[in-house]
Short mmCIF file of C-alpha atoms and ligand atoms in Angstrom, two decimals:
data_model
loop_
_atom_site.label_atom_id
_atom_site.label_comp_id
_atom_site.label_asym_id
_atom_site.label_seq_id
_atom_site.Cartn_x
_atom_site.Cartn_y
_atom_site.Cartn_z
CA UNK A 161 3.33 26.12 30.56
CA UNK A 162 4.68 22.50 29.36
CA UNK A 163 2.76 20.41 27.61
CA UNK A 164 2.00 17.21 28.65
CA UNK A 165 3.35 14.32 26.49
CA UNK A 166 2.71 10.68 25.46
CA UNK A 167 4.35 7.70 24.07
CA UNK A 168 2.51 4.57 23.31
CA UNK A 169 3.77 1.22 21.99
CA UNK A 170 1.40 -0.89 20.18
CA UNK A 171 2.08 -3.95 17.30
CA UNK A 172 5.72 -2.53 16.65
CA UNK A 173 9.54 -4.31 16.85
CA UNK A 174 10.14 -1.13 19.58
CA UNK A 175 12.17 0.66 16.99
CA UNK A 176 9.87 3.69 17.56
CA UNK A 177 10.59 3.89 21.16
CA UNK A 178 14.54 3.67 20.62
CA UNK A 179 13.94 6.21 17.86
CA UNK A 180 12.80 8.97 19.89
CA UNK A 181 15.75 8.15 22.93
CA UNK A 182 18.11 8.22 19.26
CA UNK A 183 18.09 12.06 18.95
CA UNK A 184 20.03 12.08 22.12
CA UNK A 185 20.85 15.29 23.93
CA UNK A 186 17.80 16.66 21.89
CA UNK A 187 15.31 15.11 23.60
CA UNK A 188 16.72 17.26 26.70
CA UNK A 189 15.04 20.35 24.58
CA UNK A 190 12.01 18.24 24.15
CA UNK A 191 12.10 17.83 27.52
CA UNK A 192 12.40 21.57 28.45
CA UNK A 193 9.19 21.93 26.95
CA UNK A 194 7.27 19.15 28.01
CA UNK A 195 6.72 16.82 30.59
CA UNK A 196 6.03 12.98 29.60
CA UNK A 197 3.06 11.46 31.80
CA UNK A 198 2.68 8.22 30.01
CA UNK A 199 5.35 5.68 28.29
CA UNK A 200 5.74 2.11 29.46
CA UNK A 201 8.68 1.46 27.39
CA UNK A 202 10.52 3.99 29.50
CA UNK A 203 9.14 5.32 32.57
CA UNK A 204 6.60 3.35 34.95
CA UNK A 205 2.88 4.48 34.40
CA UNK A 206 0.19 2.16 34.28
CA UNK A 207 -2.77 1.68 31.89
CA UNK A 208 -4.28 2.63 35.19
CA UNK A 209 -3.04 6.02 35.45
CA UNK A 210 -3.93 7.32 32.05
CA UNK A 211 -7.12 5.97 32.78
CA UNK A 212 -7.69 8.43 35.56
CA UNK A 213 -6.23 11.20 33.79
CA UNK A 214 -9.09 13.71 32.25
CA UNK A 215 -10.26 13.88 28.75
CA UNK A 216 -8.01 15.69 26.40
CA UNK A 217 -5.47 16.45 29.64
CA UNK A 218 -2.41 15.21 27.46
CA UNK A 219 -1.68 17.84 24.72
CA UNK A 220 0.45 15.21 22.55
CA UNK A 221 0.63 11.84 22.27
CA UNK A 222 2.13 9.33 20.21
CA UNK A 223 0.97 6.17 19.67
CA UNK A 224 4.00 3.92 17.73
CA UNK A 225 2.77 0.37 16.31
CA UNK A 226 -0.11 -1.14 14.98
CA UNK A 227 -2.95 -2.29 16.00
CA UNK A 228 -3.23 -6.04 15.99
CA UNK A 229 -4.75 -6.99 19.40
CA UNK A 230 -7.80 -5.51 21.49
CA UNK A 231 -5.37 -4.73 23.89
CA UNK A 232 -3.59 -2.47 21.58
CA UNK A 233 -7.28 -0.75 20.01
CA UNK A 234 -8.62 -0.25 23.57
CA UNK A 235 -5.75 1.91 24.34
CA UNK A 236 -5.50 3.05 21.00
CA UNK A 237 -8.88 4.55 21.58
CA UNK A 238 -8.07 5.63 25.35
CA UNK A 239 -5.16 7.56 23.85
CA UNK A 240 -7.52 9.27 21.60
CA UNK A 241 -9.60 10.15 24.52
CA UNK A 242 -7.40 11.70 27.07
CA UNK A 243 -5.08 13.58 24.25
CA UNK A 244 -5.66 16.98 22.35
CA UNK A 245 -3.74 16.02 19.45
CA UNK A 246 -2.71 12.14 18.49
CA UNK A 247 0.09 11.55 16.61
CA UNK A 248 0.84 8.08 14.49
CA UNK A 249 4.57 7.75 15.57
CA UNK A 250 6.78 5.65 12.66
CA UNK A 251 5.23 3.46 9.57
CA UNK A 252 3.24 0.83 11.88
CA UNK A 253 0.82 3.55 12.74
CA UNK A 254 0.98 5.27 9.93
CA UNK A 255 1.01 2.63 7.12
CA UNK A 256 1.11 -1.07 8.86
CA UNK A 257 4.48 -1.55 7.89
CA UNK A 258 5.99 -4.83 7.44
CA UNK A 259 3.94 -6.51 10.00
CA UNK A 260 0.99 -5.27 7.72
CA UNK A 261 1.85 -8.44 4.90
CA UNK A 262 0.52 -10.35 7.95
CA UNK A 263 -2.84 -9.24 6.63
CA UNK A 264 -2.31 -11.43 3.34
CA UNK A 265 -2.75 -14.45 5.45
CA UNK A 266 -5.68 -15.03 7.73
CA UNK A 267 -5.83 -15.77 12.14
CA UNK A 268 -5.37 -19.43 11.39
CA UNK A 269 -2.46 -19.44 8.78
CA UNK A 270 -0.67 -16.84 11.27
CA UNK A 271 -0.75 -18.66 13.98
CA UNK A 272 -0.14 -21.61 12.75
CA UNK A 273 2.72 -20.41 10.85
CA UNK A 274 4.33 -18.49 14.52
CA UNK A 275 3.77 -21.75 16.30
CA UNK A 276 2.85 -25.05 15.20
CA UNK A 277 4.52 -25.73 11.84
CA UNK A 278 7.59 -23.07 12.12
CA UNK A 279 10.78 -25.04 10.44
CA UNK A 280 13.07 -22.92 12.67
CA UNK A 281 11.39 -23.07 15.90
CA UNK A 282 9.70 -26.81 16.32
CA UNK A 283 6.98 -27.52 18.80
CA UNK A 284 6.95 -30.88 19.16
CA UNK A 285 4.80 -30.35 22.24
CA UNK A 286 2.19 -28.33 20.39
CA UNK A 287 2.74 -25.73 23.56
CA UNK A 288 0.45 -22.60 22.38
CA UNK A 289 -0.02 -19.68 24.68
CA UNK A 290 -3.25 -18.81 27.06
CA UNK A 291 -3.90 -17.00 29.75
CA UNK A 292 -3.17 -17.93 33.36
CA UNK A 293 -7.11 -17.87 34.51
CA UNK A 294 -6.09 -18.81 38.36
CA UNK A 295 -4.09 -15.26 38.30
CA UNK A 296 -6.51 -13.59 36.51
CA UNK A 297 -4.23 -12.93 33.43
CA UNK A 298 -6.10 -12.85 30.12
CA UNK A 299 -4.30 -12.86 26.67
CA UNK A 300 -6.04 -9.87 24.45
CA UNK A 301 -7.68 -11.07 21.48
CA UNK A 302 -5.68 -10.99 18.28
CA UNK A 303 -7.86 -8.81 15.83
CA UNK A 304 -8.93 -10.78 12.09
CA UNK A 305 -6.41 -8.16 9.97
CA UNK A 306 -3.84 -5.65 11.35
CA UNK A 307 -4.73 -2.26 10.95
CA UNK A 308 -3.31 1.32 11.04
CA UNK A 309 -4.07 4.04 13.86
CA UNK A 310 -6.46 5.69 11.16
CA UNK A 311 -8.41 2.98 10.35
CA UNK A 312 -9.26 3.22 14.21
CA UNK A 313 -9.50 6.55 15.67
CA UNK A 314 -9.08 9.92 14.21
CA UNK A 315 -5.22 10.71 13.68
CA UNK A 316 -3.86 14.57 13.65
CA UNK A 317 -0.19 14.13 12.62
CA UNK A 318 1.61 11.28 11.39
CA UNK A 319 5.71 10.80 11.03
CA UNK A 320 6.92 8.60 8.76
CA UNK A 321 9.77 6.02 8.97
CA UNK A 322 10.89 2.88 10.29
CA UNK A 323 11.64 4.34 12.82
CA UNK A 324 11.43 7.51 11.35
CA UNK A 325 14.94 8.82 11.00
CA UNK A 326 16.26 11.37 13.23
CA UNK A 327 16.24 14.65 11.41
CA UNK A 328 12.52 13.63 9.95
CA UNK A 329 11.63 13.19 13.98
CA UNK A 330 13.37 16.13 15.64
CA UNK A 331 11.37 18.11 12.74
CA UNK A 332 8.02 16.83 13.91
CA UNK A 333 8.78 17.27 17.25
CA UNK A 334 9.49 20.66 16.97
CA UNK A 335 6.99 21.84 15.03
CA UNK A 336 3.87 19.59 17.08
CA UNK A 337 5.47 21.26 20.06
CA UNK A 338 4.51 24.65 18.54
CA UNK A 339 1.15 23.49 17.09
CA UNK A 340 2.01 22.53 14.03
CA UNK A 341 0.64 19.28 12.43
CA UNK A 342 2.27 19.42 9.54
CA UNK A 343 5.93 18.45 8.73
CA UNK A 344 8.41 17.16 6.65
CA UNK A 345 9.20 17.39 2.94
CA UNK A 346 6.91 16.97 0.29
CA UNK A 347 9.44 15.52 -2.63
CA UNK A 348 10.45 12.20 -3.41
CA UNK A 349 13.47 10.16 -2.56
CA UNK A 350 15.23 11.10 -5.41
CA UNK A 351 15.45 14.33 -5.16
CA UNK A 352 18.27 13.74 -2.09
CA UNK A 353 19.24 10.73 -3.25
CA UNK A 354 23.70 10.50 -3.89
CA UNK A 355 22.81 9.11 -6.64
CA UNK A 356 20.34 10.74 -8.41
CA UNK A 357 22.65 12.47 -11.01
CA UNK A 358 22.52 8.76 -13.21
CA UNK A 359 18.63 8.36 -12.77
CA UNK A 360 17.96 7.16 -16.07
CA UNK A 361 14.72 8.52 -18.34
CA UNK A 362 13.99 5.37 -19.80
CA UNK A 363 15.55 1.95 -18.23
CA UNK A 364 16.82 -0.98 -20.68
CA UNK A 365 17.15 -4.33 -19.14
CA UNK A 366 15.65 -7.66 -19.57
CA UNK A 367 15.15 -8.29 -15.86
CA UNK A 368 14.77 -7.03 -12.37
CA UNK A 369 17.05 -8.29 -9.86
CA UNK A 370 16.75 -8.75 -6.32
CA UNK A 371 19.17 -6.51 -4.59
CA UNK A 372 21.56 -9.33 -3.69
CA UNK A 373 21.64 -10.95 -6.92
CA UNK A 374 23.89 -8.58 -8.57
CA UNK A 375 26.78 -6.52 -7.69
CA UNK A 376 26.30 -2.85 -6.94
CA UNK A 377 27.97 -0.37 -9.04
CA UNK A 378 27.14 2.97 -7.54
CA UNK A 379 24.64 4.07 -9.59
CA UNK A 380 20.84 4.89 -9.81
CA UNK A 381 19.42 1.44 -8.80
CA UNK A 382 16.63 1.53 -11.00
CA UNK A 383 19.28 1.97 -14.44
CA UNK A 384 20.98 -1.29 -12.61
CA UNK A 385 17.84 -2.82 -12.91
CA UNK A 386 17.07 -3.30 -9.19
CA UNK A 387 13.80 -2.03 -7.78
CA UNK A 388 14.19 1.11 -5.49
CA UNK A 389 10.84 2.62 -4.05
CA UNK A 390 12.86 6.10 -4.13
CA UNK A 391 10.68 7.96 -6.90
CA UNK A 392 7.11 7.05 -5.23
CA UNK A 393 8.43 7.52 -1.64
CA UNK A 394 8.86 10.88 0.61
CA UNK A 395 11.79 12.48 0.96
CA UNK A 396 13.52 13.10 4.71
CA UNK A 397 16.04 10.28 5.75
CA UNK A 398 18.89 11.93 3.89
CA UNK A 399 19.28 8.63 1.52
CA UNK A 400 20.23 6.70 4.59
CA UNK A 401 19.95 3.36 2.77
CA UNK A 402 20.57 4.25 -0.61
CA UNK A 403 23.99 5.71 0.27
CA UNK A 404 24.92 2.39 2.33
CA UNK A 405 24.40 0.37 -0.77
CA UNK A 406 20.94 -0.59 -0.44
CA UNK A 407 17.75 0.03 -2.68
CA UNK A 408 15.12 1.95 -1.03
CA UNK A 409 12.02 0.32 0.37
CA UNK A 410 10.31 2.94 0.84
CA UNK A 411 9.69 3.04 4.43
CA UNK A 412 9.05 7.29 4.73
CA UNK A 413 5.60 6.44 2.78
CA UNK A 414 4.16 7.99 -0.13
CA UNK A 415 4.74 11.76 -1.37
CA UNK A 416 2.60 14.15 0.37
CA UNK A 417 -0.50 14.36 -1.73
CA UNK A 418 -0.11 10.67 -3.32
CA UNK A 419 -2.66 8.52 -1.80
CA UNK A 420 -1.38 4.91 -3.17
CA UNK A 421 2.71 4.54 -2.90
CA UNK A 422 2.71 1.06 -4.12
CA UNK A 423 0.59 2.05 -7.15
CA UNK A 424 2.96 5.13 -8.12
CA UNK A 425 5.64 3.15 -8.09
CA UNK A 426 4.41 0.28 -10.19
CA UNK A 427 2.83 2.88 -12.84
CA UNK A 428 6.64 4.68 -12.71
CA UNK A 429 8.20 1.09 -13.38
CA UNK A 430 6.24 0.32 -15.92
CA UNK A 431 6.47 3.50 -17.98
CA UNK A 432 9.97 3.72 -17.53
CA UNK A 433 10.47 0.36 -19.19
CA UNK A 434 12.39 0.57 -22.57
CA UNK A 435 9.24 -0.25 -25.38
CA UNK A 436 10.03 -3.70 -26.28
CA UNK A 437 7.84 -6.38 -27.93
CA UNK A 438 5.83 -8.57 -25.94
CA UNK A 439 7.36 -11.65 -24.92
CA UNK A 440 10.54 -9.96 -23.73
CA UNK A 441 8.19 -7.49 -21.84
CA UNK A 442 6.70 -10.20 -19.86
CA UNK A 443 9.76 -11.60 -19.09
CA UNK A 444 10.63 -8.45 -17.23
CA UNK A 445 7.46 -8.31 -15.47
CA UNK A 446 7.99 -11.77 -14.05
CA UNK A 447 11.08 -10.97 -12.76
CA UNK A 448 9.64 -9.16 -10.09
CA UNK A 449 8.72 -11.76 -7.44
CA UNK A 450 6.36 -10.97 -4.96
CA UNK A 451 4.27 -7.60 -5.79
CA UNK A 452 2.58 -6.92 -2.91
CA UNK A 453 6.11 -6.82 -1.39
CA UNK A 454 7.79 -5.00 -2.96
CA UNK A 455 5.44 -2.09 -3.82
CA UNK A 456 3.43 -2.55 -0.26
CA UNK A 457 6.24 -3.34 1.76
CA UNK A 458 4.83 -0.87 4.37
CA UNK A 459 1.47 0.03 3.35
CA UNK A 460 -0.25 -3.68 3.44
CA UNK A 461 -2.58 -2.68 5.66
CA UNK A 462 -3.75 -0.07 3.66
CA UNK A 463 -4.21 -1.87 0.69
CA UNK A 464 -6.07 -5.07 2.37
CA UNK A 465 -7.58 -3.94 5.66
CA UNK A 466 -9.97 -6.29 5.79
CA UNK A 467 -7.22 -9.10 4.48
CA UNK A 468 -6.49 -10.88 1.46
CA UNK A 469 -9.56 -11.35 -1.01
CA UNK A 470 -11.49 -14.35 -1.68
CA UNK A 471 -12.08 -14.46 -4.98
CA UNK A 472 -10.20 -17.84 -6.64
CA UNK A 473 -13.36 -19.16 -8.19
CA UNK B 293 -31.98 -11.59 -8.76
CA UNK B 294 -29.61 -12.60 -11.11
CA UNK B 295 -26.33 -10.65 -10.80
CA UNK B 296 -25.95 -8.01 -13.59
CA UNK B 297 -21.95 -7.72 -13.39
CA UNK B 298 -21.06 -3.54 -13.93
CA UNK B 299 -18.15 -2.60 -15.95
CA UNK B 300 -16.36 0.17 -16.46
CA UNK B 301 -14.32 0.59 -19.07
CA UNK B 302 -11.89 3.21 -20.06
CA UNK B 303 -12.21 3.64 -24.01
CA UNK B 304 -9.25 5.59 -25.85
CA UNK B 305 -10.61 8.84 -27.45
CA UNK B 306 -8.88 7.52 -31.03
CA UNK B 307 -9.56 3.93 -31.88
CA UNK B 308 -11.50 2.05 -28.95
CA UNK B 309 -14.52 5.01 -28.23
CA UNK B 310 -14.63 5.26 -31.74
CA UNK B 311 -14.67 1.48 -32.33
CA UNK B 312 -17.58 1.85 -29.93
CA UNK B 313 -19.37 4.37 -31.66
CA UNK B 314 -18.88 2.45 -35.01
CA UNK B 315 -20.83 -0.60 -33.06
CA UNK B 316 -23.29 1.76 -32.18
CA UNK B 317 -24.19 3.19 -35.23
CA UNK B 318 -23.81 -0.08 -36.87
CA UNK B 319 -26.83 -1.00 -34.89
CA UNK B 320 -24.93 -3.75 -33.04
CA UNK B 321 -26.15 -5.60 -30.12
CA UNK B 322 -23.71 -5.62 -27.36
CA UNK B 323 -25.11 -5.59 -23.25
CA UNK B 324 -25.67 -2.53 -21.66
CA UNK B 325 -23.26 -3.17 -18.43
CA UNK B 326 -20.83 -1.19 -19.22
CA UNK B 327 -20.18 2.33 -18.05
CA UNK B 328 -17.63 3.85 -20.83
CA UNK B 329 -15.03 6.32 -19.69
CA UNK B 330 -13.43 7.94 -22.69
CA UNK B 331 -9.93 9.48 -22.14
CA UNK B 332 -7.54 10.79 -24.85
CA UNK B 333 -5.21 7.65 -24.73
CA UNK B 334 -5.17 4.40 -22.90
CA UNK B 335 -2.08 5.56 -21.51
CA UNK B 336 -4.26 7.80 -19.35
CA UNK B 337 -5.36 4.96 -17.12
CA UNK B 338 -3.34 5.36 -14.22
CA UNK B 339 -3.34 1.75 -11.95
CA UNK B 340 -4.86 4.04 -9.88
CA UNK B 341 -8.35 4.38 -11.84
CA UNK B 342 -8.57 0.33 -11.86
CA UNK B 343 -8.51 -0.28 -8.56
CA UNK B 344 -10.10 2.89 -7.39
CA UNK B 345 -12.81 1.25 -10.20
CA UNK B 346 -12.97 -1.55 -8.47
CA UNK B 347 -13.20 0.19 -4.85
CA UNK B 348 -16.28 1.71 -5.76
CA UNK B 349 -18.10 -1.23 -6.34
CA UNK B 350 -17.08 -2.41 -10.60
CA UNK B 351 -17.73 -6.20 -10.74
CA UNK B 352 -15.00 -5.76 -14.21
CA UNK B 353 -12.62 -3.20 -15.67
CA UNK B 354 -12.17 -2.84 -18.93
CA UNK B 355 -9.58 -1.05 -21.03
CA UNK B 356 -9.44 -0.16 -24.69
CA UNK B 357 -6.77 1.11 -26.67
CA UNK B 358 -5.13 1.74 -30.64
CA UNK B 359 -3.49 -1.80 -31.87
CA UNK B 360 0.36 -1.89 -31.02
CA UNK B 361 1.70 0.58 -33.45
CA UNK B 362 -1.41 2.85 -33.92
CA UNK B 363 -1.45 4.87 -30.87
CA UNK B 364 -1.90 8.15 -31.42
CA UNK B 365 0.77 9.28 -28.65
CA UNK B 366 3.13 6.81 -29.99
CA UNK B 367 4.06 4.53 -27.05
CA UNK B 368 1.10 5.07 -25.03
CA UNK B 369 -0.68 1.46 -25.32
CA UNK B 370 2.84 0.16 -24.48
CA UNK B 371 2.72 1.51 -21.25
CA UNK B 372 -0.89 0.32 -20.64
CA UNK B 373 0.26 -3.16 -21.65
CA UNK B 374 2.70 -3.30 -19.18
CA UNK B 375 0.42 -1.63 -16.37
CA UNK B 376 -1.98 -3.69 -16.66
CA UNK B 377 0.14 -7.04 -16.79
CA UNK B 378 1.46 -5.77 -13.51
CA UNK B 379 -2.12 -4.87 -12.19
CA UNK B 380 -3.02 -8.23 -12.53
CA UNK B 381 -0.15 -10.05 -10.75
CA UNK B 382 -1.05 -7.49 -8.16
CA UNK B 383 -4.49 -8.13 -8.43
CA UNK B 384 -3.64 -12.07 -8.02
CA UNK B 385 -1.94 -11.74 -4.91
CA UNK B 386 -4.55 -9.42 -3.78
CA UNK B 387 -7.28 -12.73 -3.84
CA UNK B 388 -9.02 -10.98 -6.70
CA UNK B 389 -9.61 -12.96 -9.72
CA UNK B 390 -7.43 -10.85 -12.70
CA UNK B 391 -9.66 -12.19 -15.31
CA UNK B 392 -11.90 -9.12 -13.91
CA UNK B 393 -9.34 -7.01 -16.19
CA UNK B 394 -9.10 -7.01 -19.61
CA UNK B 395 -7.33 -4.99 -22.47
CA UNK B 396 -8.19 -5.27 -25.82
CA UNK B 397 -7.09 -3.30 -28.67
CA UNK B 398 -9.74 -2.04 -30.84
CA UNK B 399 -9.87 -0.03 -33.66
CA UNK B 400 -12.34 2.75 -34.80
CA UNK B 401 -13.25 0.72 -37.58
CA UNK B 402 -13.94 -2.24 -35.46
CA UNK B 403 -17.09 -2.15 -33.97
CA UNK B 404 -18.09 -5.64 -34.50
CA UNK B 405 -14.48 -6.48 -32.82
CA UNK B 406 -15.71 -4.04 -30.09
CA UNK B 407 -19.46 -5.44 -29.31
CA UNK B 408 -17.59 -9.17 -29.13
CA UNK B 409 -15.48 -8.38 -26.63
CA UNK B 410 -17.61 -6.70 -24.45
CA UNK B 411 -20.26 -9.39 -24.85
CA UNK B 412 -17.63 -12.00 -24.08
CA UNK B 413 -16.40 -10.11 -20.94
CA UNK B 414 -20.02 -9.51 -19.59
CA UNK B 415 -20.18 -13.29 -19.51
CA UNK B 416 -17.29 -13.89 -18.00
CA UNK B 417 -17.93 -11.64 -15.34
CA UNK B 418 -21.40 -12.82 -14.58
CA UNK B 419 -19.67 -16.61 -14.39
CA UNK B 420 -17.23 -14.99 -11.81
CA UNK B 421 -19.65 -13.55 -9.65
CA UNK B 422 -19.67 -10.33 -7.87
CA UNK B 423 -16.06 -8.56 -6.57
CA UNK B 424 -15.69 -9.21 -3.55
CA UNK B 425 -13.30 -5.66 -2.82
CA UNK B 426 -16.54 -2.71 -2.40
CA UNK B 427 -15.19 -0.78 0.28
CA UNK B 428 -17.99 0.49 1.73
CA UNK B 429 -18.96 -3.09 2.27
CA UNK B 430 -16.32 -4.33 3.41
CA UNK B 431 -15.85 -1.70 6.09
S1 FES C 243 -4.47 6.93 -28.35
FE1 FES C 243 -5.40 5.01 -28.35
S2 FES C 243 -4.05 3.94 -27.05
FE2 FES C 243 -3.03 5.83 -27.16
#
């Protein structure tokens, strides 16, 4: 029999829903196998219609985004509801992704930053959005932080990526499509990296750079002295930005079994530093601007669900 | 109540447990906040332990380690300097205070050195207040 499918966009750019139509004439095999009864991106069901669907009548589905509104938790928790098996689809459900650094800033300081005092977009009318009560049109409340599928309902599967690359997804697919919940490879980066044949033991340099600050020269970005998330993050996408030049940022999420990517990678960085005395040392340290975003470029959420501590005293 | 900051604090089997021992059987006074971790070298604390310290509810974390030089793995201490200069840039743009980490070298011979710092750090804590990160709190 075909299994009933899925597809759910929450807090995402819609990456995840042009990911899945990117494995082209592979999604016709998908499709062989199972029938889709819910995706608003693509076909036209209504929140309505999964509503009246039984509990745990859709065998997969995949929920793609975050959740930062009620809107997107309600169905979030729907989903969970009406589906055998839910899968976090891409880094937004899985980790928070980039939209996750939202959660070092609180309600206020987002929305002020989105609407009132943007540089590049000025308001001069102070025009904010609300619902259109005559119509009956209510905007869904925008949760205090931004948080991952897991932090809400109970997740079965997750696929990494942003999106999650095509070989990484038509893996998944197949193997959720025969039961399977678990996927992909469980080494780092590195280890299919083009360039991992210069990865360097120990690094010398006196500072990081940021990646357009100095001029590539095919090597292991880390012995170049620019920070690539390769040895702390999961293996999958081939190298896809690595061989096009550009350090990794570790979208694919942490190594199977490593709870805390952002962590790994900042103990790997700092052990791999040349020993040096202390002044110099420091210097290197402060060349990396911007922690958080560079080891949590993706897993924010995870590290501050709640937000950004209070604790300035 | 008045807030009793806890600290945990990961001592290096070779100079700062010992250092502790030596304020111990020195008869030194030093408060009793502190929960004391030993592990074989200071190297040994993985970022990890700090803030998985500080998840479970540790108001402080402390680390103690050989003197530059003296480690007994060589480079070990170096690599704890940096982590935990790192840790606490993290920790700053985290909203938590990185005064609530601290690395001191201390050597097995120095348990007045030892009872000092621990004394100074229990006060500093208590000044700061409770963390604000426990999980299970927060959640
Ligand atoms: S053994 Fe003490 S710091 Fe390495």
């Amino acid at each position: 029999m075909k299994k009933k499918i899925a597809m759910y966009w929450g807090a995402g750019c819609g990456g995840c829903d042009v990911s899945l139509l990117g494995i082209h004439e592979k999604l016709l095999d998908v499709l062989e196998k199972a029938d889709i009864v819910f995706w608003p991106c693509a076909t036209d069901f209504k929140y309505e219609d999964l509503e009246k669907m039984e509990d745990g009548e859709i065998d997969i589905a995949f929920y793609n985004g975050a959740i930062r509104t009620e809107e997107n938790e309600k169905i979030a928790k729907l989903l969970r509801k009406k589906s055998k098996i839910l899968v976090a689809y891409g880094s937004c459900a899985t980790e928070g992704c980039v939209i996750g650094l939202a959660n070092l800033y609180d309600r206020d300081e987002i929305f002020n930053a989105v609407y009132l005092d943007n540089e590049t977009t000025p308001n001069e009318k102070k025009i904010i959005p609300q619902g259109m009560e005559k119509e009956g049109i209510e905007l869904p409340e925008f949760l205090p932080s931004l948080k991952t599928l897991e932090q809400v309902v109970k997740v079965d599967a997750a696929i990494p990526g942003c999106p999650p690359p095509s070989p990484v997804l038509e893996e998944a697919l197949n193997a959720l499509l025969e039961g399977r919940t678990e996927f992909g490879k469980e080494v780092a980066l590195c280890d299919e990296c083009p360039r991992k044949d210069t990865k360097p033991d120990k690094i010398e340099i006196e500072r990081f750079y940021r990646w357009h600050e100095k001029e590539d020269d095919g090597s292991c970005f880390l012995a170049q002295g620019m920070i690539c998330m390769g040895p702390a993050t999961r293996a999958g996408c081939g190298g896809e930005c690595t061989s096009a030049g550009i350090p990794c940022t570790g979208c694919m999420g942490p190594v199977p079994k490593v709870e805390n990517q952002g962590i790994a990678m900042l103990s790997a960085i700092a052990s791999i530093i040349e020993d040096m005395d202390e002044e110099k040392e420091r210097a290197v340290m402060e060349s990396i601007k911007d922690m958080v975003g560079t080891f949590y470029k993706f897993s924010t959420a995870k590290l501050l669900p709640y937000g950004r501590f209070k604790d300035e005293s | 109540m008045s807030f009793e900051p806890k600290i945990v604090a990961f001592l290096c089997n070779w100079c700062a447990y010992a250092g502790a021992d030596m304020a111990g059987t020195s008869r030194l006074k030093y408060p009793g906040n502190m929960i004391a971790i030993r592990v074989m070298c200071s190297g040994r604390v993985d970022p990890e332990f700090i803030l998985e310290a500080f998840e479970k509810g540790a108001d402080g974390v402390f680390i103690g380690g050989c003197h530059p030089g003296d480690c007994h793995y060589v480079s070990g201490n170096y690599r704890t300097r940096r982590r935990v200069e790192m840790m606490k840039r993290l920790l700053e743009e985290m909203g938590i205070n990185p005064r609530r980490l601290r690395l001191e070298w201390v050597s097995a011979t120095e348990g007045q050195k030892f009872a000092r710092v621990v004394k100074e750090f229990v006060e500093e804590i208590r000044q700061l207040g409770p963390s604000p990160i426990k999980k299970e709190e927060a959640i």
